[in-house]
Short mmCIF file of C-alpha atoms in Angstrom, two decimals:
data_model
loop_
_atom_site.label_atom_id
_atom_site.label_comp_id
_atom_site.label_asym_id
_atom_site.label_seq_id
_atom_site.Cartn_x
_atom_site.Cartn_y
_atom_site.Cartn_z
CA UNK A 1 20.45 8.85 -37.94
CA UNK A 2 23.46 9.94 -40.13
CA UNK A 3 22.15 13.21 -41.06
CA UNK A 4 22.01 14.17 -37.20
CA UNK A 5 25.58 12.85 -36.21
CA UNK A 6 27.88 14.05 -39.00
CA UNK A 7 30.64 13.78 -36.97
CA UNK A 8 32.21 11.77 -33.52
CA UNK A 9 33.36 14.28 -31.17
CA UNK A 10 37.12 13.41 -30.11
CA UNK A 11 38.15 11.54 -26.44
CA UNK A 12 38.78 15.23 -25.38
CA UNK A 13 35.15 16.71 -26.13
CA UNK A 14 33.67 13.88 -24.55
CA UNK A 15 35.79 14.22 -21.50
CA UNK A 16 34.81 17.47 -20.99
CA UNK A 17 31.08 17.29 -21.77
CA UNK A 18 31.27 14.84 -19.22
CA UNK A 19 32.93 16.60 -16.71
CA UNK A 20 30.32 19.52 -17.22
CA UNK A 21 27.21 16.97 -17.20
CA UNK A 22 28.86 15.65 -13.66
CA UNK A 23 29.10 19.09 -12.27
CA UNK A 24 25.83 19.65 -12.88
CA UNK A 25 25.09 16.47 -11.25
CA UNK A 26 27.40 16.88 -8.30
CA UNK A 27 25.15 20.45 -7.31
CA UNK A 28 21.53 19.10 -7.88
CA UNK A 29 22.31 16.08 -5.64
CA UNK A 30 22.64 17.79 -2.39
CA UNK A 31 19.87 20.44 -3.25
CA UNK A 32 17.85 16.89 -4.01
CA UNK A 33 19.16 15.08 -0.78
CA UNK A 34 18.60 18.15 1.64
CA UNK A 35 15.10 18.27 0.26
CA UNK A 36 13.97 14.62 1.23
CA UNK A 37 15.82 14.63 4.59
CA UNK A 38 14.12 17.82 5.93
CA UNK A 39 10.63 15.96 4.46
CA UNK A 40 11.15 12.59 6.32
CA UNK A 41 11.97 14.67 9.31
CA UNK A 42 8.69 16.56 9.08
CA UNK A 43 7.39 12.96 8.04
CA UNK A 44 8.84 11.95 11.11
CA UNK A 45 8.05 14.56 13.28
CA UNK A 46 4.22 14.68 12.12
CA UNK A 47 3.98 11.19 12.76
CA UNK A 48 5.52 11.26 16.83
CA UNK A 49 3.24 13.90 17.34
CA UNK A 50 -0.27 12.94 15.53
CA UNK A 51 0.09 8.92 14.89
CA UNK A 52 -3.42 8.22 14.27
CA UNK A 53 -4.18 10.55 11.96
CA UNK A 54 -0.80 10.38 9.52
CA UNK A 55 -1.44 6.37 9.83
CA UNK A 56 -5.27 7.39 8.79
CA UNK A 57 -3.57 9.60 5.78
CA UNK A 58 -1.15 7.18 4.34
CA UNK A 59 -3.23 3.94 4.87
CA UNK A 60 -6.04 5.84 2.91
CA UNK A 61 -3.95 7.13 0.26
CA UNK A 62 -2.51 3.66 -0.39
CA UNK A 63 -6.15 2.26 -0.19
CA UNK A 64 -7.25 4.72 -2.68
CA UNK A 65 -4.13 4.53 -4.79
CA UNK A 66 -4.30 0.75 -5.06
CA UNK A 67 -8.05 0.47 -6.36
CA UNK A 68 -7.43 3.50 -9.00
CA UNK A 69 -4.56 1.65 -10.48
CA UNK A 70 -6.74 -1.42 -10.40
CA UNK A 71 -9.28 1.07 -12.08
CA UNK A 72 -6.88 2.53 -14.65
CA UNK A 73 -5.66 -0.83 -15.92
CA UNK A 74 -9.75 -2.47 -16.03
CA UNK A 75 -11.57 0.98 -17.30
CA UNK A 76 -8.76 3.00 -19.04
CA UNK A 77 -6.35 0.15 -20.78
CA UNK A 78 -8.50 -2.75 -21.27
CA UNK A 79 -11.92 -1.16 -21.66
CA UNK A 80 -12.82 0.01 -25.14
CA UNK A 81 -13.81 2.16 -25.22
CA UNK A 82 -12.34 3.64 -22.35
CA UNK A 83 -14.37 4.21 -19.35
CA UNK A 84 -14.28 7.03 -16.54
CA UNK A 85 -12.85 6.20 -13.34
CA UNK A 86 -15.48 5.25 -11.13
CA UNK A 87 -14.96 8.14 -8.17
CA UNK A 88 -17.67 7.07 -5.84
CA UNK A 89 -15.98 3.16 -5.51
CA UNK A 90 -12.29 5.42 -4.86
CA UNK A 91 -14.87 7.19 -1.87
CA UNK A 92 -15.38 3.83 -0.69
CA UNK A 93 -11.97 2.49 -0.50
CA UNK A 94 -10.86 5.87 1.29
CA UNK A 95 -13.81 5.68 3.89
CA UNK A 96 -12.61 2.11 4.63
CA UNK A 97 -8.73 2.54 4.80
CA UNK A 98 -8.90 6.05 6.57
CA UNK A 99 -11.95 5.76 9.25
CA UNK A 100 -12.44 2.12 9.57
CA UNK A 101 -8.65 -0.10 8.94
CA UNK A 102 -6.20 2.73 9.94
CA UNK A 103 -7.64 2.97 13.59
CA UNK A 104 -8.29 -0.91 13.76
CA UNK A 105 -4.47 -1.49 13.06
CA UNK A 106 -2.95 1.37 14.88
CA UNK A 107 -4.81 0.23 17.79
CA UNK A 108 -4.00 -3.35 17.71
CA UNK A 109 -0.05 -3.15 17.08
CA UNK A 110 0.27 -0.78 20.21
CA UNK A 111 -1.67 -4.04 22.39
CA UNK A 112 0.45 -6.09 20.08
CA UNK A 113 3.49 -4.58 20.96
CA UNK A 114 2.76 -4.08 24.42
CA UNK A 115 1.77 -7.52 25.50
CA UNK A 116 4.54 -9.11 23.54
CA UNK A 117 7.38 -6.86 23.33
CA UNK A 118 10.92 -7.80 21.61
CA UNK A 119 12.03 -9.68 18.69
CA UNK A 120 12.74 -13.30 19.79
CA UNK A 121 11.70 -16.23 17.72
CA UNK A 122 9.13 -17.24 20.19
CA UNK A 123 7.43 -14.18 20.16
CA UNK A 124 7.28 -13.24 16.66
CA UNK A 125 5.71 -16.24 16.35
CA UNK A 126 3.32 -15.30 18.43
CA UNK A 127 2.82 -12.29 17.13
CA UNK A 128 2.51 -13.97 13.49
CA UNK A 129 -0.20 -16.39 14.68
CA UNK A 130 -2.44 -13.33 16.28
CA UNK A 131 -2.17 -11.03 14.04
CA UNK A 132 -3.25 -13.59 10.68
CA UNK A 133 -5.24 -15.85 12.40
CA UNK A 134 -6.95 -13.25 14.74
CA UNK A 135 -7.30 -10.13 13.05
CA UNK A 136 -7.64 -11.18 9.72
CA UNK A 137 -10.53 -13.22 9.85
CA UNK A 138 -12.58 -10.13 11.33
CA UNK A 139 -10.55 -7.61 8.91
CA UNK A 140 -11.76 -10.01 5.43
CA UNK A 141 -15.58 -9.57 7.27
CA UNK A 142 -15.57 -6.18 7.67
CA UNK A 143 -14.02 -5.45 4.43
CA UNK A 144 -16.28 -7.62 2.37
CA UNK A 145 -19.52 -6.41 4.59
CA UNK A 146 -18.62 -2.60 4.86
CA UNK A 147 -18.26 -2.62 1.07
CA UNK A 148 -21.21 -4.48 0.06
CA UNK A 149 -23.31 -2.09 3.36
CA UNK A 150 -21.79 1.23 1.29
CA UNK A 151 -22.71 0.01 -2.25
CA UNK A 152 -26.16 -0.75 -1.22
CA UNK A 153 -26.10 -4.32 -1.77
CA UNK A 154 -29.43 -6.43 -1.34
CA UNK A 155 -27.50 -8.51 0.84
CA UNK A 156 -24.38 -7.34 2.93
CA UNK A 157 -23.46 -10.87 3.88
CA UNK A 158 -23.85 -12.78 0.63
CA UNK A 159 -20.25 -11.61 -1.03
CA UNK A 160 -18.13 -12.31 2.36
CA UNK A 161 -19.64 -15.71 2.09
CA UNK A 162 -18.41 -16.84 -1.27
CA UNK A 163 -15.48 -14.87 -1.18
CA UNK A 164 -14.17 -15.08 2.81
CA UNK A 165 -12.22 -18.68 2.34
CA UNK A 166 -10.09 -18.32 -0.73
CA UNK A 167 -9.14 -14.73 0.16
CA UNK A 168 -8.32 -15.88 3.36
CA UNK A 169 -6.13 -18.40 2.00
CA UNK A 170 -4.20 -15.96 -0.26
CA UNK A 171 -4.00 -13.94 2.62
CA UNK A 172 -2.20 -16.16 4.39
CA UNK A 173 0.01 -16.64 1.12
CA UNK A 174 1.01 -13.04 1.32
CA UNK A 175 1.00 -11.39 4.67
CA UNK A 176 3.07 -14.06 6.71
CA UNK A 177 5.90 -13.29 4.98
CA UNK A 178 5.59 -9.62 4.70
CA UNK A 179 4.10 -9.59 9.07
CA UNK A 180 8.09 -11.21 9.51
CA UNK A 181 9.65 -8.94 8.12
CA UNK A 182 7.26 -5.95 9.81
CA UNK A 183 7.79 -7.66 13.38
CA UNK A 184 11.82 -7.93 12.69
CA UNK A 185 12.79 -5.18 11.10
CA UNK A 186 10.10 -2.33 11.46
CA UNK A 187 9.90 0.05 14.21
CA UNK A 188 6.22 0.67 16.03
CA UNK A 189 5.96 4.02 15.04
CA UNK A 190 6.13 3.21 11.30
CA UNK A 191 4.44 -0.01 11.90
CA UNK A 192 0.92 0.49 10.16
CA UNK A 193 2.39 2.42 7.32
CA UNK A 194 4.57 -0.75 6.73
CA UNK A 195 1.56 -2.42 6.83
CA UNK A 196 -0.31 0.14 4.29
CA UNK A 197 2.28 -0.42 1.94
CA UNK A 198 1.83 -3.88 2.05
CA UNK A 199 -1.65 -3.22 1.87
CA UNK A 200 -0.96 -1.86 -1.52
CA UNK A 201 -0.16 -4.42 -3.10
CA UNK A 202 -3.14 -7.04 -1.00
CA UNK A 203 -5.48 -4.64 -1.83
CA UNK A 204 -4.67 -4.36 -5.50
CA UNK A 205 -5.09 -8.31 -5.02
CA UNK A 206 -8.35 -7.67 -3.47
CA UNK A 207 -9.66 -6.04 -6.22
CA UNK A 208 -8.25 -7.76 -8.60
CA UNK A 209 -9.99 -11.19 -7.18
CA UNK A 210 -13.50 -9.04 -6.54
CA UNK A 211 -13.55 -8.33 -10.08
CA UNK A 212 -12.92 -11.56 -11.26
CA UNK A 213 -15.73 -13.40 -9.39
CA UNK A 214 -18.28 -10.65 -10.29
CA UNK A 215 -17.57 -11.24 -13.85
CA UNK A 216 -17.54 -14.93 -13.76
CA UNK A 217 -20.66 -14.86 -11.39
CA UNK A 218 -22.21 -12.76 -14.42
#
């Protein structure tokens, strides 16, 4: 502590080691800035172009990137000792958000916003009441029966019957607020990533409440 700071530089040496640290500043930020606006444009361009598949990329990342955190906190930080991350269940979760969700979602926001176009109350509404209470029924089944049909399960029905009502519930908890907000305020192009991002965080939720039961089942 004292041995390493002999000394308090005066107002004047601070002044000017402050002016150089904001020069340095001042020149990276552009460099910085310049760099993420041409890569949201090519973000933005890809996505115009090629829809389908850059809503198949990001919705798959975030699928995969949600269970491996899950994974990292169960297997690396409260495991011990520590386990390996499980790659074939990250396979999964990719197979699921890229082939199977991303196309189910990109395809039912364009009917979505092509039967009920603008932003008025009443049709937000709408839009709210279709898209929780009839996608998501059919989204929780194929998640829960796709799963338990790539892990080989004895039975693919048996864990989308115990676990279909209360994660419908939560569902219902989380994604009406977050589906205002995406009907208000997001444009369609960038609609299903929106929704992946969302999907982040539900499927970390996911996991988290799939874990939970298995244990407690055990």
């Amino acid at each position: 502590g004292f041995a390493t700071d002999p000394f308090r530089p005066g107002p004047r040496v601070e002044n000017l080691n402050l002016a150089g640290s904001r020069a340095r500043i001042t020149t990276r930020c552009p460099i910085k800035l310049a760099a993420m606006a041409t890569l949201l444009k090519a973000f933005g361009r890809f996505f115009t172009k090629h829809p389908l598949a850059g809503n198949g990329l990001v919705y798959g990342t975030l699928y995969v990137g949600a269970e491996f955190s899950q994974q990292t906190i169960t297997r690396k930080f409260l495991t011990d000792p520590p386990q390996d991350i499980d790659r074939p269940t990250l396979g999964r979760y990719a197979i699921m958000g890229t082939f199977i969700y991303s196309p189910i979602l990109y395809n039912w926001y364009r009917w979505l916003d092509r039967t009920f176009p603008g932003t008025a109350k009443r049709i937000i509404v709408k839009k709210l009441l279709l898209d929780q209470f009839l996608l998501t029924p059919p989204l929780l089944v194929i998640f829960f029966t796709g799963m338990s049909l790539m892990e080989q399960q004895p039975s693919i029905t048996e864990e989308c019957r115990q676990k279909f009502v209360p994660t419908f519930a939560r569902s219902c908890l989380f994604w009406i607020p977050a589906q205002t907000l995406n009907f208000v305020l997001v444009p369609p192009k960038f609609r299903v990533v929106y929704v992946g991002s969302c999907a982040f965080a539900w499927v970390n939720i996911l996991c988290w409440v799939k874990r939970q039961k298995m244990l407690s089942s055990n």
